[in-house]
Amino acid sequence: MGNRNKTDIEIDEDIKKNTTKCKKDFKCIRDNNYELCKVIESVRDNVLFIECLEMQPCSYKTVFGYSSYICSCPTRKEIYRRYKF
């Protein structure tokens, strides 16, 4: 993410409202010290294959295969679409 502050990230309110299962209280856009799961591959900016940095449960993380994960979080997808990280 470089030197960008999380407070610089802009997410449409409708997308935030659609992120109904977030149990982390949107740390991804509020907490400058919170590290996002790393996107390792994207399919049309809509399907995000991720590498999780923490092993806490997440309502939007789905196991794919033996060791891969897919992120379905609307807010995380928008961060990737807009900022490519």
PDB file of C-alpha atoms in Angstrom:
ATOM      1  CA  MET A   1       0.000   0.000   0.000  1.00  0.00           C
ATOM      2  CA  GLY A   2       3.005   2.275   0.165  1.00  0.00           C
ATOM      3  CA  ASN A   3       2.695   5.566   2.019  1.00  0.00           C
ATOM      4  CA  ARG A   4      -1.008   6.019   1.372  1.00  0.00           C
ATOM      5  CA  ASN A   5      -3.127   6.687   4.460  1.00  0.00           C
ATOM      6  CA  LYS A   6      -6.292   4.679   4.922  1.00  0.00           C
ATOM      7  CA  THR A   7      -8.153   7.945   5.424  1.00  0.00           C
ATOM      8  CA  ASP A   8      -7.325   8.762   1.764  1.00  0.00           C
ATOM      9  CA  ILE A   9      -9.312   5.738   0.591  1.00  0.00           C
ATOM     10  CA  GLU A  10     -12.735   6.625  -0.722  1.00  0.00           C
ATOM     11  CA  ILE A  11     -15.451   3.979  -0.861  1.00  0.00           C
ATOM     12  CA  ASP A  12     -18.951   4.644  -2.135  1.00  0.00           C
ATOM     13  CA  GLU A  13     -21.514   4.592   0.687  1.00  0.00           C
ATOM     14  CA  ASP A  14     -23.655   2.053  -1.196  1.00  0.00           C
ATOM     15  CA  ILE A  15     -20.713  -0.363  -1.261  1.00  0.00           C
ATOM     16  CA  LYS A  16     -20.164   0.082   2.473  1.00  0.00           C
ATOM     17  CA  LYS A  17     -23.860  -0.529   3.093  1.00  0.00           C
ATOM     18  CA  ASN A  18     -23.576  -3.760   1.070  1.00  0.00           C
ATOM     19  CA  THR A  19     -20.707  -4.907   3.276  1.00  0.00           C
ATOM     20  CA  THR A  20     -23.164  -6.153   5.855  1.00  0.00           C
ATOM     21  CA  LYS A  21     -21.102  -9.040   7.262  1.00  0.00           C
ATOM     22  CA  CYS A  22     -17.983  -7.047   8.254  1.00  0.00           C
ATOM     23  CA  LYS A  23     -16.986  -8.057  11.784  1.00  0.00           C
ATOM     24  CA  LYS A  24     -13.823  -5.944  11.715  1.00  0.00           C
ATOM     25  CA  ASP A  25     -15.642  -2.597  11.789  1.00  0.00           C
ATOM     26  CA  PHE A  26     -14.053  -1.492   8.486  1.00  0.00           C
ATOM     27  CA  LYS A  27     -10.491  -1.502   9.817  1.00  0.00           C
ATOM     28  CA  CYS A  28      -9.405  -1.809   6.181  1.00  0.00           C
ATOM     29  CA  ILE A  29     -10.323   1.848   5.613  1.00  0.00           C
ATOM     30  CA  ARG A  30     -10.063   3.278   9.140  1.00  0.00           C
ATOM     31  CA  ASP A  31      -6.878   1.859  10.641  1.00  0.00           C
ATOM     32  CA  ASN A  32      -3.571   2.884   9.029  1.00  0.00           C
ATOM     33  CA  ASN A  33      -1.811  -0.021  10.780  1.00  0.00           C
ATOM     34  CA  TYR A  34      -4.221  -2.704   9.564  1.00  0.00           C
ATOM     35  CA  GLU A  35      -2.782  -4.796   6.730  1.00  0.00           C
ATOM     36  CA  LEU A  36      -5.179  -5.866   4.027  1.00  0.00           C
ATOM     37  CA  CYS A  37      -5.131  -9.390   2.719  1.00  0.00           C
ATOM     38  CA  LYS A  38      -2.829  -9.394  -0.280  1.00  0.00           C
ATOM     39  CA  VAL A  39      -4.461  -9.858  -3.684  1.00  0.00           C
ATOM     40  CA  ILE A  40      -2.409 -12.474  -5.512  1.00  0.00           C
ATOM     41  CA  GLU A  41      -4.655 -12.693  -8.559  1.00  0.00           C
ATOM     42  CA  SER A  42      -7.726 -10.944  -9.856  1.00  0.00           C
ATOM     43  CA  VAL A  43     -10.243 -12.030 -12.452  1.00  0.00           C
ATOM     44  CA  ARG A  44     -11.696  -8.913 -14.070  1.00  0.00           C
ATOM     45  CA  ASP A  45     -11.318  -7.034 -10.769  1.00  0.00           C
ATOM     46  CA  ASN A  46     -14.328  -8.989  -9.525  1.00  0.00           C
ATOM     47  CA  VAL A  47     -12.938 -12.273  -8.199  1.00  0.00           C
ATOM     48  CA  LEU A  48     -10.052 -11.703  -5.811  1.00  0.00           C
ATOM     49  CA  PHE A  49      -7.715 -14.529  -4.890  1.00  0.00           C
ATOM     50  CA  ILE A  50      -6.029 -13.484  -1.678  1.00  0.00           C
ATOM     51  CA  GLU A  51      -3.227 -14.375   0.676  1.00  0.00           C
ATOM     52  CA  CYS A  52      -4.468 -13.839   4.215  1.00  0.00           C
ATOM     53  CA  LEU A  53      -2.127 -12.152   6.633  1.00  0.00           C
ATOM     54  CA  GLU A  54      -4.189 -13.125   9.655  1.00  0.00           C
ATOM     55  CA  MET A  55      -5.964 -16.359  10.293  1.00  0.00           C
ATOM     56  CA  GLN A  56      -8.996 -14.888  12.051  1.00  0.00           C
ATOM     57  CA  PRO A  57     -12.350 -15.922  10.640  1.00  0.00           C
ATOM     58  CA  CYS A  58     -13.803 -13.593   8.040  1.00  0.00           C
ATOM     59  CA  SER A  59     -17.328 -13.771   6.677  1.00  0.00           C
ATOM     60  CA  TYR A  60     -16.077 -12.854   3.210  1.00  0.00           C
ATOM     61  CA  LYS A  61     -13.154 -15.299   2.953  1.00  0.00           C
ATOM     62  CA  THR A  62     -13.870 -18.598   1.188  1.00  0.00           C
ATOM     63  CA  VAL A  63     -11.482 -21.513   0.786  1.00  0.00           C
ATOM     64  CA  PHE A  64     -10.721 -22.294  -2.836  1.00  0.00           C
ATOM     65  CA  GLY A  65      -8.889 -25.553  -3.434  1.00  0.00           C
ATOM     66  CA  TYR A  66      -6.330 -26.675  -0.880  1.00  0.00           C
ATOM     67  CA  SER A  67      -4.554 -23.467   0.072  1.00  0.00           C
ATOM     68  CA  SER A  68      -6.145 -20.551  -1.766  1.00  0.00           C
ATOM     69  CA  TYR A  69      -8.800 -18.121  -0.655  1.00  0.00           C
ATOM     70  CA  ILE A  70     -11.308 -15.941  -2.465  1.00  0.00           C
ATOM     71  CA  CYS A  71     -12.459 -12.628  -1.007  1.00  0.00           C
ATOM     72  CA  SER A  72     -16.060 -11.609  -1.673  1.00  0.00           C
ATOM     73  CA  CYS A  73     -16.021  -8.440   0.450  1.00  0.00           C
ATOM     74  CA  PRO A  74     -17.598  -5.577  -1.505  1.00  0.00           C
ATOM     75  CA  THR A  75     -15.368  -3.002   0.223  1.00  0.00           C
ATOM     76  CA  ARG A  76     -12.152  -4.956  -0.407  1.00  0.00           C
ATOM     77  CA  LYS A  77     -13.114  -5.429  -4.049  1.00  0.00           C
ATOM     78  CA  GLU A  78     -13.673  -1.693  -4.427  1.00  0.00           C
ATOM     79  CA  ILE A  79     -10.317  -0.916  -2.807  1.00  0.00           C
ATOM     80  CA  TYR A  80      -8.685  -3.208  -5.348  1.00  0.00           C
ATOM     81  CA  ARG A  81     -10.639  -1.780  -8.300  1.00  0.00           C
ATOM     82  CA  ARG A  82      -9.862   1.832  -7.420  1.00  0.00           C
ATOM     83  CA  TYR A  83      -6.357   1.599  -5.966  1.00  0.00           C
ATOM     84  CA  LYS A  84      -4.954  -1.727  -7.241  1.00  0.00           C
ATOM     85  CA  PHE A  85      -3.725  -2.927  -3.851  1.00  0.00           C
TER      86      PHE A  85
END
